[in-house]
């Protein structure tokens, strides 16, 4: 009986050794196969659009697409903001208004426009150019920021006619110098603008005479606060601008 029991124990140990060796061999085979599978699949694995490399290399983020090249919107246009910065940045010989009240009167005659405006006859266009551009190059951009747009914020005749017709009317106690906008535009097209040749143009001091657009612009700006004294001078048959 003891002989049989001893024989069975030896057989059990031998069987256990065989099972252990088989398991180890299988584990080695599986590991090799798994290692091959991991190395070939991880690099291509993506998670929510982000590729995750199997090493410590930087994560590659997919390109978000082309950048919108449209200019970013600036500060929303307002007469208060516009007049604040144009009075601050355009001074001395480059001053565009004699006083904040004159600026506000000119602003009230303009459309506010959109904060992205750079070339329209609007407050927004002038406000933009009165900011960083006028601080950087006041000689070039202060006239653009002024009441007549400097040939950039709308054309000069459009700016001149819109301001003149809104400032000079019966409500302001002055006769309209032109029947309507088309009549003003037609007359304006024939006025000489001396600033186009010498880079000058109307200033706070004039010109107060001469058959030019410059002279009429001076009186149109002055008419903002004193329409009775200056509106007639903006007309085609001007007694002052001749």
PDB file of N, CA and C in Angstrom, residues 138-182:
ATOM      1  N   UNK A 138       1.015 110.374 -37.215  1.00  0.00           N
ATOM      2  CA  UNK A 138      -0.071 111.363 -37.184  1.00  0.00           C
ATOM      3  C   UNK A 138      -0.204 112.181 -38.468  1.00  0.00           C
ATOM      4  N   UNK A 139       0.910 112.482 -39.119  1.00  0.00           N
ATOM      5  CA  UNK A 139       0.831 113.285 -40.340  1.00  0.00           C
ATOM      6  C   UNK A 139       0.026 112.582 -41.421  1.00  0.00           C
ATOM      7  N   UNK A 140       0.127 111.268 -41.484  1.00  0.00           N
ATOM      8  CA  UNK A 140      -0.595 110.520 -42.505  1.00  0.00           C
ATOM      9  C   UNK A 140      -2.028 110.202 -42.092  1.00  0.00           C
ATOM     10  N   UNK A 141      -2.236 109.850 -40.836  1.00  0.00           N
ATOM     11  CA  UNK A 141      -3.526 109.290 -40.451  1.00  0.00           C
ATOM     12  C   UNK A 141      -4.473 110.250 -39.723  1.00  0.00           C
ATOM     13  N   UNK A 142      -3.984 111.355 -39.199  1.00  0.00           N
ATOM     14  CA  UNK A 142      -4.921 112.291 -38.573  1.00  0.00           C
ATOM     15  C   UNK A 142      -5.923 112.865 -39.577  1.00  0.00           C
ATOM     16  N   UNK A 143      -5.505 113.232 -40.802  1.00  0.00           N
ATOM     17  CA  UNK A 143      -6.508 113.675 -41.767  1.00  0.00           C
ATOM     18  C   UNK A 143      -7.537 112.596 -42.090  1.00  0.00           C
ATOM     19  N   UNK A 144      -7.110 111.336 -42.072  1.00  0.00           N
ATOM     20  CA  UNK A 144      -8.043 110.220 -42.317  1.00  0.00           C
ATOM     21  C   UNK A 144      -9.049 110.131 -41.178  1.00  0.00           C
ATOM     22  N   UNK A 145      -8.603 110.428 -39.962  1.00  0.00           N
ATOM     23  CA  UNK A 145      -9.464 110.355 -38.786  1.00  0.00           C
ATOM     24  C   UNK A 145     -10.363 111.576 -38.637  1.00  0.00           C
ATOM     25  N   UNK A 146     -10.141 112.593 -39.464  1.00  0.00           N
ATOM     26  CA  UNK A 146     -10.903 113.831 -39.349  1.00  0.00           C
ATOM     27  C   UNK A 146     -12.267 113.777 -40.005  1.00  0.00           C
ATOM     28  N   UNK A 147     -12.986 114.898 -40.029  1.00  0.00           N
ATOM     29  CA  UNK A 147     -14.369 114.911 -40.509  1.00  0.00           C
ATOM     30  C   UNK A 147     -14.534 114.540 -41.978  1.00  0.00           C
ATOM     31  N   UNK A 148     -13.475 114.726 -42.798  1.00  0.00           N
ATOM     32  CA  UNK A 148     -13.598 114.472 -44.235  1.00  0.00           C
ATOM     33  C   UNK A 148     -12.898 113.199 -44.696  1.00  0.00           C
ATOM     34  N   UNK A 149     -12.376 112.426 -43.765  1.00  0.00           N
ATOM     35  CA  UNK A 149     -11.888 111.079 -44.073  1.00  0.00           C
ATOM     36  C   UNK A 149     -10.572 110.977 -44.806  1.00  0.00           C
ATOM     37  N   UNK A 150      -9.948 112.096 -45.146  1.00  0.00           N
ATOM     38  CA  UNK A 150      -8.617 112.046 -45.749  1.00  0.00           C
ATOM     39  C   UNK A 150      -8.515 111.229 -47.022  1.00  0.00           C
ATOM     40  N   UNK A 151      -9.615 111.072 -47.750  1.00  0.00           N
ATOM     41  CA  UNK A 151      -9.580 110.283 -48.973  1.00  0.00           C
ATOM     42  C   UNK A 151      -9.513 108.789 -48.725  1.00  0.00           C
ATOM     43  N   UNK A 152      -9.613 108.347 -47.472  1.00  0.00           N
ATOM     44  CA  UNK A 152      -9.549 106.924 -47.149  1.00  0.00           C
ATOM     45  C   UNK A 152     -10.842 106.432 -46.502  1.00  0.00           C
ATOM     46  N   UNK A 153     -11.377 107.195 -45.564  1.00  0.00           N
ATOM     47  CA  UNK A 153     -12.671 106.836 -44.962  1.00  0.00           C
ATOM     48  C   UNK A 153     -13.772 107.481 -45.813  1.00  0.00           C
ATOM     49  N   UNK A 154     -14.051 106.842 -46.946  1.00  0.00           N
ATOM     50  CA  UNK A 154     -14.964 107.426 -47.917  1.00  0.00           C
ATOM     51  C   UNK A 154     -14.208 108.429 -48.776  1.00  0.00           C
ATOM     52  N   UNK A 155     -14.746 108.755 -49.948  1.00  0.00           N
ATOM     53  CA  UNK A 155     -14.074 109.764 -50.765  1.00  0.00           C
ATOM     54  C   UNK A 155     -14.405 111.152 -50.232  1.00  0.00           C
ATOM     55  N   UNK A 156     -13.597 112.123 -50.577  1.00  0.00           N
ATOM     56  CA  UNK A 156     -13.723 113.470 -50.006  1.00  0.00           C
ATOM     57  C   UNK A 156     -15.076 114.109 -50.323  1.00  0.00           C
ATOM     58  N   UNK A 157     -15.548 113.959 -51.553  1.00  0.00           N
ATOM     59  CA  UNK A 157     -16.813 114.613 -51.907  1.00  0.00           C
ATOM     60  C   UNK A 157     -17.985 114.011 -51.145  1.00  0.00           C
ATOM     61  N   UNK A 158     -17.986 112.697 -50.975  1.00  0.00           N
ATOM     62  CA  UNK A 158     -19.059 112.064 -50.201  1.00  0.00           C
ATOM     63  C   UNK A 158     -19.039 112.579 -48.767  1.00  0.00           C
ATOM     64  N   UNK A 159     -17.840 112.624 -48.167  1.00  0.00           N
ATOM     65  CA  UNK A 159     -17.722 113.094 -46.788  1.00  0.00           C
ATOM     66  C   UNK A 159     -18.139 114.562 -46.677  1.00  0.00           C
ATOM     67  N   UNK A 160     -17.687 115.383 -47.624  1.00  0.00           N
ATOM     68  CA  UNK A 160     -18.025 116.805 -47.602  1.00  0.00           C
ATOM     69  C   UNK A 160     -19.534 117.007 -47.753  1.00  0.00           C
ATOM     70  N   UNK A 161     -20.147 116.335 -48.716  1.00  0.00           N
ATOM     71  CA  UNK A 161     -21.572 116.539 -48.978  1.00  0.00           C
ATOM     72  C   UNK A 161     -22.445 116.032 -47.829  1.00  0.00           C
ATOM     73  N   UNK A 162     -22.111 114.878 -47.275  1.00  0.00           N
ATOM     74  CA  UNK A 162     -22.927 114.345 -46.177  1.00  0.00           C
ATOM     75  C   UNK A 162     -22.865 115.258 -44.962  1.00  0.00           C
ATOM     76  N   UNK A 163     -21.670 115.724 -44.620  1.00  0.00           N
ATOM     77  CA  UNK A 163     -21.553 116.614 -43.467  1.00  0.00           C
ATOM     78  C   UNK A 163     -22.278 117.930 -43.729  1.00  0.00           C
ATOM     79  N   UNK A 164     -22.056 118.519 -44.906  1.00  0.00           N
ATOM     80  CA  UNK A 164     -22.649 119.823 -45.223  1.00  0.00           C
ATOM     81  C   UNK A 164     -24.172 119.764 -45.210  1.00  0.00           C
ATOM     82  N   UNK A 165     -24.740 118.745 -45.826  1.00  0.00           N
ATOM     83  CA  UNK A 165     -26.198 118.674 -45.927  1.00  0.00           C
ATOM     84  C   UNK A 165     -26.855 118.332 -44.586  1.00  0.00           C
ATOM     85  N   UNK A 166     -26.133 117.697 -43.690  1.00  0.00           N
ATOM     86  CA  UNK A 166     -26.718 117.370 -42.387  1.00  0.00           C
ATOM     87  C   UNK A 166     -26.542 118.505 -41.387  1.00  0.00           C
ATOM     88  N   UNK A 167     -25.508 119.295 -41.587  1.00  0.00           N
ATOM     89  CA  UNK A 167     -25.260 120.425 -40.679  1.00  0.00           C
ATOM     90  C   UNK A 167     -26.019 121.670 -41.120  1.00  0.00           C
ATOM     91  N   UNK A 168     -26.122 121.861 -42.406  1.00  0.00           N
ATOM     92  CA  UNK A 168     -26.737 123.081 -42.958  1.00  0.00           C
ATOM     93  C   UNK A 168     -28.153 122.790 -43.433  1.00  0.00           C
ATOM     94  N   UNK A 169     -29.105 123.013 -42.565  1.00  0.00           N
ATOM     95  CA  UNK A 169     -30.509 122.859 -42.943  1.00  0.00           C
ATOM     96  C   UNK A 169     -31.357 123.808 -42.107  1.00  0.00           C
ATOM     97  N   UNK A 170     -32.636 123.794 -42.373  1.00  0.00           N
ATOM     98  CA  UNK A 170     -33.532 124.748 -41.712  1.00  0.00           C
ATOM     99  C   UNK A 170     -33.544 124.548 -40.203  1.00  0.00           C
ATOM    100  N   UNK A 171     -33.428 123.307 -39.759  1.00  0.00           N
ATOM    101  CA  UNK A 171     -33.444 123.042 -38.322  1.00  0.00           C
ATOM    102  C   UNK A 171     -32.252 123.699 -37.620  1.00  0.00           C
ATOM    103  N   UNK A 172     -31.166 123.875 -38.363  1.00  0.00           N
ATOM    104  CA  UNK A 172     -29.981 124.509 -37.793  1.00  0.00           C
ATOM    105  C   UNK A 172     -30.004 126.019 -37.993  1.00  0.00           C
ATOM    106  N   UNK A 173     -31.048 126.500 -38.655  1.00  0.00           N
ATOM    107  CA  UNK A 173     -31.162 127.942 -38.875  1.00  0.00           C
ATOM    108  C   UNK A 173     -30.347 128.432 -40.056  1.00  0.00           C
ATOM    109  N   UNK A 174     -30.094 127.530 -41.021  1.00  0.00           N
ATOM    110  CA  UNK A 174     -29.305 127.914 -42.198  1.00  0.00           C
ATOM    111  C   UNK A 174     -29.937 127.310 -43.448  1.00  0.00           C
ATOM    112  N   UNK A 175     -29.838 128.036 -44.557  1.00  0.00           N
ATOM    113  CA  UNK A 175     -30.358 127.528 -45.825  1.00  0.00           C
ATOM    114  C   UNK A 175     -29.441 126.421 -46.347  1.00  0.00           C
ATOM    115  N   UNK A 176     -30.038 125.424 -46.983  1.00  0.00           N
ATOM    116  CA  UNK A 176     -29.242 124.343 -47.560  1.00  0.00           C
ATOM    117  C   UNK A 176     -28.431 124.881 -48.748  1.00  0.00           C
ATOM    118  N   UNK A 177     -27.134 124.649 -48.754  1.00  0.00           N
ATOM    119  CA  UNK A 177     -26.297 125.172 -49.845  1.00  0.00           C
ATOM    120  C   UNK A 177     -26.443 124.385 -51.152  1.00  0.00           C
ATOM    121  N   UNK A 178     -27.012 123.163 -51.061  1.00  0.00           N
ATOM    122  CA  UNK A 178     -27.226 122.329 -52.246  1.00  0.00           C
ATOM    123  C   UNK A 178     -28.622 121.718 -52.158  1.00  0.00           C
ATOM    124  N   UNK A 179     -29.224 121.499 -53.318  1.00  0.00           N
ATOM    125  CA  UNK A 179     -30.588 120.962 -53.333  1.00  0.00           C
ATOM    126  C   UNK A 179     -30.635 119.567 -52.726  1.00  0.00           C
ATOM    127  N   UNK A 180     -29.651 118.747 -53.031  1.00  0.00           N
ATOM    128  CA  UNK A 180     -29.613 117.376 -52.519  1.00  0.00           C
ATOM    129  C   UNK A 180     -28.200 116.823 -52.693  1.00  0.00           C
ATOM    130  N   UNK A 181     -28.021 115.560 -52.313  1.00  0.00           N
ATOM    131  CA  UNK A 181     -26.693 114.946 -52.372  1.00  0.00           C
ATOM    132  C   UNK A 181     -26.145 114.854 -53.797  1.00  0.00           C
ATOM    133  N   UNK A 182     -26.946 114.441 -54.791  1.00  0.00           N
ATOM    134  CA  UNK A 182     -26.405 114.396 -56.158  1.00  0.00           C
ATOM    135  C   UNK A 182     -25.944 115.759 -56.651  1.00  0.00           C
TER     136      UNK A 182
END
